[in-house]
Amino acid sequence: MDALVREVQVLTDPRIRDSPEIIDLLQLVWEYEHQVLRSVLVFEFANCGTLTEFIQSGPAQSLSIKLLLCFDVLKGLSVLHEAGVVHGDVKCDNVVVFQGKNGSFSAKLIDFGFSIFLAELEPGTPISQSGTMPFIAPEWIVPIERDGLVYTDYFSCGMLVWQMLSDGKQDSLFSQQPFECPQKEASKEACRREIDENLWVYYNSILDSTLDPIPTQRNIGHVLALFGHEQRCVPNLTTSVATPVPDLEAAASETQSAMAKREFNNALDERRSPQFLDLRQFRTPAPALHIQIVASLERISEREGDERAADASSTLAQCHINGFGTEQSDDDGLDSLSEAGSRGHRIASFILPQIRAAIHPEQDREDVSSSEFFRLVELPRADSYPLNLSDTPDQILQLISENDELRRNLTWRQDSILHWAATFDLDEHLSRFLDAFPDMINAQNVVGETPLICAARHGNINSVMILVGSGADENQISFTGETALHWLVSFPDDIVTGLGHLFYNPLSSVSYALASESTPDVAAAGLGIVLGTPLHRAVALRRKKIVEFLLERKADCFFPGLSMHNVVALEGAGVAGKYQFPDANDMALLPIHIACRAHDNEMIELLLRHGSLQLPTWTGEKGQPRGFFLGFRMDRDDGLGCTNLRSRSLLGYACDPISRFSQMAMHGSRQKQALRRTFELLLSMQGQDLAKVAFTGMSALLAACESDDTELVLHILSLPGSSSILEQSCLGGWGMKPLHVATSHHNIVLVKALLDAGADALAERSSGETAMHMCAGSLSPDEDIARLLLSRAPELASMESYWETPFATAVRNHDFNCASLLLEYGADPNQLFGPHAPTTTLFQVLSQDEELDAVQFLLRLPNISSLVAPRKKWTALHAPFAACFRYDYYGESKPVGRVRIIKELLTKWDSKSDLEAREIKGYTPLHFACLSRDVKATNVILEAMERVGADVNAMGDYFGSPIWKTPLDLVEVGSAVPSEVTARGLVAVDRYNETTNELRRLVVDAGGKSQIATLNDKWSGLSFVERLKATLLINRVTRFFAVLGGRLHVFWLVGFDDVKARLRLWTQSNPDEVYYRRS
């Protein structure tokens, strides 16, 4: 209810509710559900879903569209902060995206349940807040005073931008808190596609202004000033990657003082320094961010005395071995891991023998990690408590007698002195404190932990025995669902049986516990603290002795557990954000799934040996999966142990992605044998099938290809029956087959293996794309894969998808080597593609990308045609203005690249016939230039027409007669200021009128005339029918019917709308995906 009230308060605030960057609250209604009255907030419908869904939908959205969305989020935060509200949970899932009728996109902030009203707080009052990792600011580790709260929103916004640039992919490093905010220095080897310089300036300014480690250095006002906040939006950002934003100098001069503008120019000069990473080199910023991470880790690991150096070296080892942000190098990874171990990194020292054995199996080394005990949780810093470890019990009791509050609250967690003594295993202290305060033996801190749970978590056997002997309740469940039994994994194998008898309780064994965000992330080494029951933890940590103990007491490896954590208590204590909460997939994860995922064969055999139920065959006949409720097994007739839309078989979990580093850390030199043995075990069981490992119909081969696990794919291909799943796709997979997935991962070994096994090189996805399309559109072009595919099926060079040909994809991707290779195999540069009004590659480059390099490549081809859209009769000189007719930006800013492109086109097509070429409505390139309100482009075309004597008064036509508007008429039609421009203020109106006057002057100076004047000059040369049509068009009464007839005539020739036609074709060809979306 508090969150509901807070949400309504924010959205009804008069300073906030009218902001276009904040979601509109339409209605608050009350409905009965299961005999309970519940509130329902009704919001406006976001037709593009959340920002996460938007950036992950289909092909990656353009950088310029993402930039507009970033601007909307920044403006929304600015509105909130001006109203004294801190959002508190800025992330991609709390931003929704809308698409307007003109095709433009906008973003709005939602979910204000965590919002904080600054006016309600007293100065100096510390506030604790929860949030979502990794969007939550690092300073939230401790409570923050009121004046520092706004800076946390800035950091979250910067992380949001980071994820947008990564196309929403949350890799393993993104899911952690970054060691250092993304910096600019790194290697300059990456993909070749450039990001426009102006776009780079904005993105880099956002990251620099929001992700500074020092909170007070974060500021979005500077970025908003660059965008022209309060004066104008960012116009003319189309779907092109290279589309620039408005002039920075002009934007800054409108809203910033001379000092602020000078500071920005100095910062820009620093960015251009050669030792900084230039993001403009990259096709997409994701590889750049990966390289930045590696560069930051290298820099930190080299710093002497930096307390983060050991952690940085350990993570850097993962990057080298997994090939993340750098070339894959096992030796470099081993060196980094050794360096981390020498600096005292516990995890690195523990897994180093396994990694070394996996990299150099020929060297005979003893595998010590299985016999060595690893303590999971480090002790807290002693100086975080007000007591000294060197003080005697009498000294502490004397101190408490003077300040009685100390015995119950030593930290912000409200740890008592018993918690403190149990944590640091102070036997004498604990005994004396129990004698003095026996009523505190089961005292709970803010997360519900008793002293016994604290002692068990840190593996303090002496403290555990003292507390149990004094009557501590071993069945106490904390607010996170943890019991002492969950921390049996903190003790060595030789004592777990005895302790297990003390801790065991049937309720404790099934309690589903949360995992603390502060627990060291050692999942990459196979040592992670996972969510779930004590059996989940023991299986994940490969503690065979504990698993045997629990199984002997009827623990069920097919049971997810009972939800016993207290979310309300955690939120009330302000610590909910410090814990991982389960989603539907986590709740469906069974202990045996964890063993299958890790290829822990000894554990699988142990669990199955004690399993009370044999898995039946998977029927797969249910049309819609039933719901899954934590703690109840609905049925087991699907061979999964649960019924969830994303349910998988045991074999499906064995196909889960696991990094090379993790494989080495868990299995050492036996990593390959472990994989083969897992498949042997599972395939021998009833209900496990290579053809279906997930409820959606995904096969084992497809899952392995998505994991990009070469060893796993090769092993599956060697199994009997693998040939039957070479062409199998799954529901919700966009028709992706194993060959498509392997090509998208640039894995030539997998591609060749699949082709040798009989995969069809001509196989198409739901959108008609082949593997060649995916290779041509790759961010990291691989000519070897392209040549391999074409050698097996030369006809791939000309196969058309619903959208374009491989040649068009390669050219638009700036992969000119691949494009040249396709030409060698017979690709036609003038091939038409598209569902109804087909166009050529040159049209796509000119109308959508507007990139000079691609245009120059095409113009060098001897057989390139100037007719780029035959159905509409558009020529190459018409095409550059096409984007202006799809997006109504009213000409406030024009792409500087368009003028360069038009000049390049005029070097090949500059004749009178080229410049007077008419499209289907009779408009010449000059008409299009005037319609786009592009002064520079209009001037270039007028100069070219003057050189060859072309007619600047050519008239558009209806029914085939040249009796419609001249270019000057189109300038006059566009002279009326649109309401969208008026709403932006007087500056925008003045700029719009200046553009109109400049266009009018250019056309008139070149001899341009209006329709009436031109008809007077040509009247004697018109036929009777043409004169009649002209009379109809000039007369106000009959003009409407004449124009309507002309438009119907054009519609009949051109056909239906392209978007609707493509959507209809896609729906017919991909019914599975349509069903998946609806369901």
mmCIF file of C-alpha atoms in Angstrom, residues 29-320:
data_model
loop_
_atom_site.group_PDB
_atom_site.id
_atom_site.type_symbol
_atom_site.label_atom_id
_atom_site.label_comp_id
_atom_site.label_asym_id
_atom_site.label_seq_id
_atom_site.Cartn_x
_atom_site.Cartn_y
_atom_site.Cartn_z
ATOM 1 C CA VAL A 29 -9.832 1.500 -9.847
ATOM 2 C CA TRP A 30 -10.550 -1.182 -7.253
ATOM 3 C CA GLU A 31 -11.368 -4.760 -8.185
ATOM 4 C CA TYR A 32 -12.108 -7.932 -6.274
ATOM 5 C CA GLU A 33 -9.720 -10.805 -6.900
ATOM 6 C CA HIS A 34 -10.080 -14.034 -4.931
ATOM 7 C CA GLN A 35 -12.451 -12.213 -2.541
ATOM 8 C CA VAL A 36 -9.807 -9.582 -1.830
ATOM 9 C CA LEU A 37 -10.200 -5.923 -2.785
ATOM 10 C CA ARG A 38 -7.151 -4.864 -4.809
ATOM 11 C CA SER A 39 -6.136 -1.583 -6.369
ATOM 12 C CA VAL A 40 -5.448 -1.363 -10.099
ATOM 13 C CA LEU A 41 -3.564 1.513 -11.707
ATOM 14 C CA VAL A 42 -4.447 2.099 -15.363
ATOM 15 C CA PHE A 43 -1.677 3.648 -17.483
ATOM 16 C CA GLU A 44 -1.419 4.638 -21.111
ATOM 17 C CA PHE A 45 -0.467 1.748 -23.401
ATOM 18 C CA ALA A 46 3.189 1.552 -24.454
ATOM 19 C CA ASN A 47 3.051 -0.009 -27.919
ATOM 20 C CA CYS A 48 6.771 -0.914 -27.921
ATOM 21 C CA GLY A 49 6.923 -2.408 -24.428
ATOM 22 C CA THR A 50 9.722 -1.781 -21.968
ATOM 23 C CA LEU A 51 13.104 -0.433 -22.980
ATOM 24 C CA THR A 52 14.592 -3.900 -22.388
ATOM 25 C CA GLU A 53 12.132 -5.482 -24.825
ATOM 26 C CA PHE A 54 12.617 -2.686 -27.337
ATOM 27 C CA ILE A 55 16.410 -2.911 -27.593
ATOM 28 C CA GLN A 56 16.302 -6.713 -27.723
ATOM 29 C CA SER A 57 13.540 -6.975 -30.341
ATOM 30 C CA GLY A 58 14.691 -8.205 -33.737
ATOM 31 C CA PRO A 59 17.624 -6.359 -35.313
ATOM 32 C CA ALA A 60 19.497 -3.990 -33.026
ATOM 33 C CA GLN A 61 17.909 -0.558 -32.979
ATOM 34 C CA SER A 62 19.953 2.297 -34.397
ATOM 35 C CA LEU A 63 22.253 4.330 -32.208
ATOM 36 C CA SER A 64 20.479 7.564 -33.060
ATOM 37 C CA ILE A 65 17.103 6.222 -31.915
ATOM 38 C CA LYS A 66 18.726 5.005 -28.714
ATOM 39 C CA LEU A 67 20.181 8.477 -28.256
ATOM 40 C CA LEU A 68 16.710 10.025 -28.425
ATOM 41 C CA LEU A 69 15.490 7.564 -25.808
ATOM 42 C CA CYS A 70 18.467 8.409 -23.579
ATOM 43 C CA PHE A 71 17.514 12.063 -23.881
ATOM 44 C CA ASP A 72 13.920 11.318 -22.833
ATOM 45 C CA VAL A 73 15.106 9.411 -19.749
ATOM 46 C CA LEU A 74 17.437 12.263 -18.796
ATOM 47 C CA LYS A 75 14.657 14.811 -19.208
ATOM 48 C CA GLY A 76 12.297 12.682 -17.125
ATOM 49 C CA LEU A 77 14.844 12.507 -14.309
ATOM 50 C CA SER A 78 15.360 16.243 -14.545
ATOM 51 C CA VAL A 79 11.607 16.813 -14.112
ATOM 52 C CA LEU A 80 11.500 14.521 -11.075
ATOM 53 C CA HIS A 81 14.502 16.134 -9.410
ATOM 54 C CA GLU A 82 13.155 19.626 -9.995
ATOM 55 C CA ALA A 83 9.997 18.494 -8.165
ATOM 56 C CA GLY A 84 12.087 17.127 -5.282
ATOM 57 C CA VAL A 85 11.580 13.443 -6.125
ATOM 58 C CA VAL A 86 14.292 10.791 -6.466
ATOM 59 C CA HIS A 87 13.165 7.849 -8.626
ATOM 60 C CA GLY A 88 15.235 5.280 -6.735
ATOM 61 C CA ASP A 89 15.060 2.413 -9.266
ATOM 62 C CA VAL A 90 16.078 3.657 -12.711
ATOM 63 C CA LYS A 91 16.646 0.688 -15.038
ATOM 64 C CA CYS A 92 15.656 -0.491 -18.505
ATOM 65 C CA ASP A 93 12.627 -2.380 -17.181
ATOM 66 C CA ASN A 94 11.293 0.861 -15.659
ATOM 67 C CA VAL A 95 11.279 2.736 -18.958
ATOM 68 C CA VAL A 96 8.618 2.165 -21.625
ATOM 69 C CA VAL A 97 8.868 3.067 -25.299
ATOM 70 C CA PHE A 98 6.208 4.541 -27.576
ATOM 71 C CA GLN A 99 6.153 4.809 -31.362
ATOM 72 C CA GLY A 100 4.256 7.758 -32.788
ATOM 73 C CA LYS A 101 2.220 7.865 -35.990
ATOM 74 C CA ASN A 102 5.132 9.468 -37.806
ATOM 75 C CA GLY A 103 7.457 6.595 -36.883
ATOM 76 C CA SER A 104 9.425 8.438 -34.210
ATOM 77 C CA PHE A 105 10.144 6.850 -30.819
ATOM 78 C CA SER A 106 9.898 8.287 -27.312
ATOM 79 C CA ALA A 107 10.536 6.957 -23.805
ATOM 80 C CA LYS A 108 8.774 7.495 -20.485
ATOM 81 C CA LEU A 109 9.685 6.634 -16.903
ATOM 82 C CA ILE A 110 7.455 4.261 -14.925
ATOM 83 C CA ASP A 111 7.365 2.510 -11.522
ATOM 84 C CA PHE A 112 7.747 5.085 -8.769
ATOM 85 C CA GLY A 113 7.185 2.675 -5.884
ATOM 86 C CA PHE A 114 10.754 3.230 -4.622
ATOM 87 C CA SER A 115 10.645 6.999 -5.077
ATOM 88 C CA ILE A 116 11.842 9.265 -2.269
ATOM 89 C CA PHE A 117 10.361 12.702 -1.528
ATOM 90 C CA LEU A 118 13.245 14.900 -0.445
ATOM 91 C CA ALA A 119 10.928 17.345 1.347
ATOM 92 C CA GLU A 120 9.905 14.583 3.766
ATOM 93 C CA LEU A 121 13.482 14.017 4.950
ATOM 94 C CA GLU A 122 15.358 15.935 7.583
ATOM 95 C CA PRO A 123 18.843 17.158 6.593
ATOM 96 C CA GLY A 124 21.500 14.676 7.636
ATOM 97 C CA THR A 125 19.070 11.770 7.993
ATOM 98 C CA PRO A 126 20.657 8.579 6.562
ATOM 99 C CA ILE A 127 18.423 6.668 4.154
ATOM 100 C CA SER A 128 18.731 2.999 3.134
ATOM 101 C CA GLN A 129 17.322 1.979 -0.230
ATOM 102 C CA SER A 130 17.063 -1.175 -2.290
ATOM 103 C CA GLY A 131 17.436 -1.425 -6.044
ATOM 104 C CA THR A 132 18.440 -3.652 -8.928
ATOM 105 C CA MET A 133 21.995 -4.720 -9.617
ATOM 106 C CA PRO A 134 23.968 -3.454 -11.421
ATOM 107 C CA PHE A 135 21.904 -0.268 -11.830
ATOM 108 C CA ILE A 136 22.083 0.583 -8.129
ATOM 109 C CA ALA A 137 24.755 3.142 -7.266
ATOM 110 C CA PRO A 138 27.800 1.793 -5.374
ATOM 111 C CA GLU A 139 27.351 4.240 -2.494
ATOM 112 C CA TRP A 140 24.101 2.477 -1.512
ATOM 113 C CA ILE A 141 26.227 -0.060 0.392
ATOM 114 C CA VAL A 142 25.741 2.226 3.372
ATOM 115 C CA PRO A 143 22.849 4.601 4.158
ATOM 116 C CA ILE A 144 23.006 7.930 2.298
ATOM 117 C CA GLU A 145 22.059 11.375 3.514
ATOM 118 C CA ARG A 146 19.371 13.385 1.772
ATOM 119 C CA ASP A 147 21.710 15.626 -0.216
ATOM 120 C CA GLY A 148 23.372 12.657 -1.909
ATOM 121 C CA LEU A 149 20.262 10.857 -3.138
ATOM 122 C CA VAL A 150 19.927 12.526 -6.539
ATOM 123 C CA TYR A 151 23.386 11.322 -7.548
ATOM 124 C CA THR A 152 22.237 7.698 -7.257
ATOM 125 C CA ASP A 153 19.676 8.291 -10.014
ATOM 126 C CA TYR A 154 22.435 9.670 -12.225
ATOM 127 C CA PHE A 155 24.526 6.522 -11.784
ATOM 128 C CA SER A 156 21.538 4.265 -12.521
ATOM 129 C CA CYS A 157 20.836 6.266 -15.661
ATOM 130 C CA GLY A 158 24.436 5.814 -16.801
ATOM 131 C CA MET A 159 24.183 2.044 -16.329
ATOM 132 C CA LEU A 160 20.926 2.123 -18.297
ATOM 133 C CA VAL A 161 22.741 3.813 -21.181
ATOM 134 C CA TRP A 162 25.531 1.246 -20.902
ATOM 135 C CA GLN A 163 23.051 -1.609 -21.279
ATOM 136 C CA MET A 164 21.389 0.130 -24.215
ATOM 137 C CA LEU A 165 24.743 0.393 -25.978
ATOM 138 C CA SER A 166 25.262 -3.329 -25.317
ATOM 139 C CA ASP A 167 21.889 -4.083 -26.990
ATOM 140 C CA GLY A 168 20.483 -5.275 -23.691
ATOM 141 C CA LYS A 169 22.902 -8.168 -23.313
ATOM 142 C CA GLN A 170 23.732 -8.693 -19.655
ATOM 143 C CA ASP A 171 26.930 -10.677 -19.856
ATOM 144 C CA SER A 172 28.607 -12.036 -16.755
ATOM 145 C CA LEU A 173 30.664 -8.886 -16.227
ATOM 146 C CA PHE A 174 27.666 -6.579 -16.662
ATOM 147 C CA SER A 175 25.782 -8.503 -13.981
ATOM 148 C CA GLN A 176 28.428 -7.518 -11.422
ATOM 149 C CA GLN A 177 29.213 -4.109 -10.062
ATOM 150 C CA PRO A 178 31.902 -2.687 -12.379
ATOM 151 C CA PHE A 179 35.387 -2.342 -10.925
ATOM 152 C CA GLU A 180 35.580 1.044 -12.512
ATOM 153 C CA CYS A 181 33.200 3.151 -14.553
ATOM 154 C CA PRO A 182 33.638 2.686 -18.309
ATOM 155 C CA GLN A 183 36.726 4.657 -19.310
ATOM 156 C CA LYS A 184 38.031 5.715 -22.672
ATOM 157 C CA GLU A 185 41.430 4.067 -22.953
ATOM 158 C CA ALA A 186 41.956 0.675 -24.586
ATOM 159 C CA SER A 187 43.215 -1.066 -27.665
ATOM 160 C CA LYS A 188 41.879 0.280 -30.966
ATOM 161 C CA GLU A 189 41.385 -3.080 -32.656
ATOM 162 C CA ALA A 190 37.677 -3.691 -33.156
ATOM 163 C CA CYS A 191 34.960 -3.744 -35.748
ATOM 164 C CA ARG A 192 35.198 -1.344 -38.656
ATOM 165 C CA ARG A 193 31.828 0.356 -38.787
ATOM 166 C CA GLU A 194 31.984 3.979 -37.521
ATOM 167 C CA ILE A 195 29.633 5.776 -35.236
ATOM 168 C CA ASP A 196 29.102 9.329 -36.339
ATOM 169 C CA GLU A 197 31.282 11.826 -34.485
ATOM 170 C CA ASN A 198 28.375 13.871 -33.173
ATOM 171 C CA LEU A 199 26.619 10.790 -31.806
ATOM 172 C CA TRP A 200 29.830 9.721 -30.077
ATOM 173 C CA VAL A 201 30.087 13.107 -28.370
ATOM 174 C CA TYR A 202 26.650 12.688 -26.816
ATOM 175 C CA TYR A 203 27.105 9.072 -25.692
ATOM 176 C CA ASN A 204 30.503 9.715 -24.200
ATOM 177 C CA SER A 205 29.215 12.833 -22.451
ATOM 178 C CA ILE A 206 26.381 10.832 -20.865
ATOM 179 C CA LEU A 207 28.677 8.077 -19.581
ATOM 180 C CA ASP A 208 31.257 10.525 -18.275
ATOM 181 C CA SER A 209 28.608 12.657 -16.550
ATOM 182 C CA THR A 210 26.753 9.809 -14.830
ATOM 183 C CA LEU A 211 29.194 7.010 -13.954
ATOM 184 C CA ASP A 212 31.817 8.921 -12.049
ATOM 185 C CA PRO A 213 32.898 6.996 -8.906
ATOM 186 C CA ILE A 214 32.607 10.218 -6.908
ATOM 187 C CA PRO A 215 28.857 10.933 -6.553
ATOM 188 C CA THR A 216 29.185 14.719 -6.432
ATOM 189 C CA GLN A 217 30.943 14.698 -9.797
ATOM 190 C CA ARG A 218 27.862 13.296 -11.535
ATOM 191 C CA ASN A 219 25.633 15.817 -13.298
ATOM 192 C CA ILE A 220 23.091 15.496 -16.107
ATOM 193 C CA GLY A 221 22.511 19.219 -16.482
ATOM 194 C CA HIS A 222 25.542 19.512 -18.715
ATOM 195 C CA VAL A 223 24.260 16.741 -20.986
ATOM 196 C CA LEU A 224 20.756 18.216 -21.154
ATOM 197 C CA ALA A 225 22.266 21.535 -22.167
ATOM 198 C CA LEU A 226 23.954 19.844 -25.105
ATOM 199 C CA PHE A 227 20.637 18.438 -26.266
ATOM 200 C CA GLY A 228 19.028 21.862 -26.020
ATOM 201 C CA HIS A 229 16.847 21.157 -22.975
ATOM 202 C CA GLU A 230 13.752 23.401 -22.536
ATOM 203 C CA GLN A 231 14.250 24.832 -26.020
ATOM 204 C CA ARG A 232 14.034 22.005 -28.507
ATOM 205 C CA CYS A 233 14.030 18.262 -29.012
ATOM 206 C CA VAL A 234 16.680 16.430 -30.976
ATOM 207 C CA PRO A 235 15.210 16.362 -34.491
ATOM 208 C CA ASN A 236 16.120 14.494 -37.634
ATOM 209 C CA LEU A 237 17.485 11.336 -36.007
ATOM 210 C CA THR A 238 16.350 8.602 -38.382
ATOM 211 C CA THR A 239 17.128 4.909 -38.394
ATOM 212 C CA SER A 240 20.593 5.544 -39.768
ATOM 213 C CA VAL A 241 23.579 4.813 -37.568
ATOM 214 C CA ALA A 242 25.482 7.683 -39.057
ATOM 215 C CA THR A 243 22.767 10.337 -38.741
ATOM 216 C CA PRO A 244 24.198 13.306 -36.832
ATOM 217 C CA VAL A 245 22.508 15.341 -34.132
ATOM 218 C CA PRO A 246 22.133 19.135 -34.124
ATOM 219 C CA ASP A 247 25.192 21.316 -34.132
ATOM 220 C CA LEU A 248 26.757 21.264 -30.677
ATOM 221 C CA GLU A 249 27.879 24.856 -30.761
ATOM 222 C CA ALA A 250 24.379 26.068 -31.637
ATOM 223 C CA ALA A 251 22.745 23.889 -28.998
ATOM 224 C CA ALA A 252 25.164 24.989 -26.304
ATOM 225 C CA SER A 253 24.855 28.678 -27.157
ATOM 226 C CA GLU A 254 21.082 28.611 -26.595
ATOM 227 C CA THR A 255 21.152 27.238 -23.082
ATOM 228 C CA GLN A 256 24.649 27.567 -21.633
ATOM 229 C CA SER A 257 26.790 30.407 -20.510
ATOM 230 C CA ALA A 258 30.094 31.138 -22.231
ATOM 231 C CA MET A 259 31.950 29.523 -19.330
ATOM 232 C CA ALA A 260 30.010 26.266 -19.576
ATOM 233 C CA LYS A 261 30.522 26.159 -23.337
ATOM 234 C CA ARG A 262 34.261 26.703 -22.924
ATOM 235 C CA GLU A 263 34.422 23.877 -20.375
ATOM 236 C CA PHE A 264 32.676 21.565 -22.814
ATOM 237 C CA ASN A 265 35.065 22.431 -25.631
ATOM 238 C CA ASN A 266 38.026 21.703 -23.379
ATOM 239 C CA ALA A 267 36.507 18.337 -22.440
ATOM 240 C CA LEU A 268 35.947 17.560 -26.113
ATOM 241 C CA ASP A 269 39.600 18.305 -26.886
ATOM 242 C CA GLU A 270 40.628 15.893 -24.125
ATOM 243 C CA ARG A 271 38.428 13.166 -25.610
ATOM 244 C CA ARG A 272 40.259 13.505 -28.905
ATOM 245 C CA SER A 273 43.578 12.828 -27.250
ATOM 246 C CA PRO A 274 45.210 9.791 -28.931
ATOM 247 C CA GLN A 275 45.603 7.798 -25.727
ATOM 248 C CA PHE A 276 41.804 7.586 -25.321
ATOM 249 C CA LEU A 277 39.556 4.989 -26.889
ATOM 250 C CA ASP A 278 37.565 6.360 -29.825
ATOM 251 C CA LEU A 279 34.105 4.817 -29.706
ATOM 252 C CA ARG A 280 33.477 5.945 -33.274
ATOM 253 C CA GLN A 281 35.562 3.044 -34.568
ATOM 254 C CA PHE A 282 32.958 0.493 -33.614
ATOM 255 C CA ARG A 283 29.955 -0.878 -35.467
ATOM 256 C CA THR A 284 28.210 -1.128 -32.101
ATOM 257 C CA PRO A 285 29.517 0.028 -28.718
ATOM 258 C CA ALA A 286 29.227 -3.458 -27.157
ATOM 259 C CA PRO A 287 32.738 -4.562 -28.263
ATOM 260 C CA ALA A 288 34.058 -1.169 -27.226
ATOM 261 C CA LEU A 289 32.622 -1.549 -23.744
ATOM 262 C CA HIS A 290 34.152 -5.005 -23.437
ATOM 263 C CA ILE A 291 37.545 -3.637 -24.413
ATOM 264 C CA GLN A 292 37.092 -0.792 -21.944
ATOM 265 C CA ILE A 293 36.414 -3.298 -19.176
ATOM 266 C CA VAL A 294 39.557 -5.272 -19.986
ATOM 267 C CA ALA A 295 41.632 -2.093 -20.199
ATOM 268 C CA SER A 296 40.329 -0.945 -16.809
ATOM 269 C CA LEU A 297 41.096 -4.335 -15.275
ATOM 270 C CA GLU A 298 44.630 -4.286 -16.703
ATOM 271 C CA ARG A 299 45.229 -0.799 -15.351
ATOM 272 C CA ILE A 300 43.929 -1.655 -11.883
ATOM 273 C CA SER A 301 45.819 -4.954 -11.704
ATOM 274 C CA GLU A 302 49.098 -3.116 -12.381
ATOM 275 C CA ARG A 303 48.644 -0.603 -9.571
ATOM 276 C CA GLU A 304 50.785 -1.270 -6.560
ATOM 277 C CA GLY A 305 48.926 -0.874 -3.296
ATOM 278 C CA ASP A 306 45.465 -0.829 -4.894
ATOM 279 C CA GLU A 307 43.207 -3.046 -2.783
ATOM 280 C CA ARG A 308 41.244 -3.946 -5.926
ATOM 281 C CA ALA A 309 44.285 -5.274 -7.794
ATOM 282 C CA ALA A 310 43.777 -8.900 -6.741
ATOM 283 C CA ASP A 311 40.104 -8.910 -7.756
ATOM 284 C CA ALA A 312 40.970 -7.210 -11.041
ATOM 285 C CA SER A 313 43.645 -9.824 -11.834
ATOM 286 C CA SER A 314 41.210 -12.652 -11.084
ATOM 287 C CA THR A 315 38.526 -11.214 -13.358
ATOM 288 C CA LEU A 316 41.134 -10.438 -16.011
ATOM 289 C CA ALA A 317 42.035 -14.146 -16.024
ATOM 290 C CA GLN A 318 38.423 -14.943 -16.909
ATOM 291 C CA CYS A 319 38.523 -12.396 -19.748
ATOM 292 C CA HIS A 320 41.683 -13.924 -21.242
#
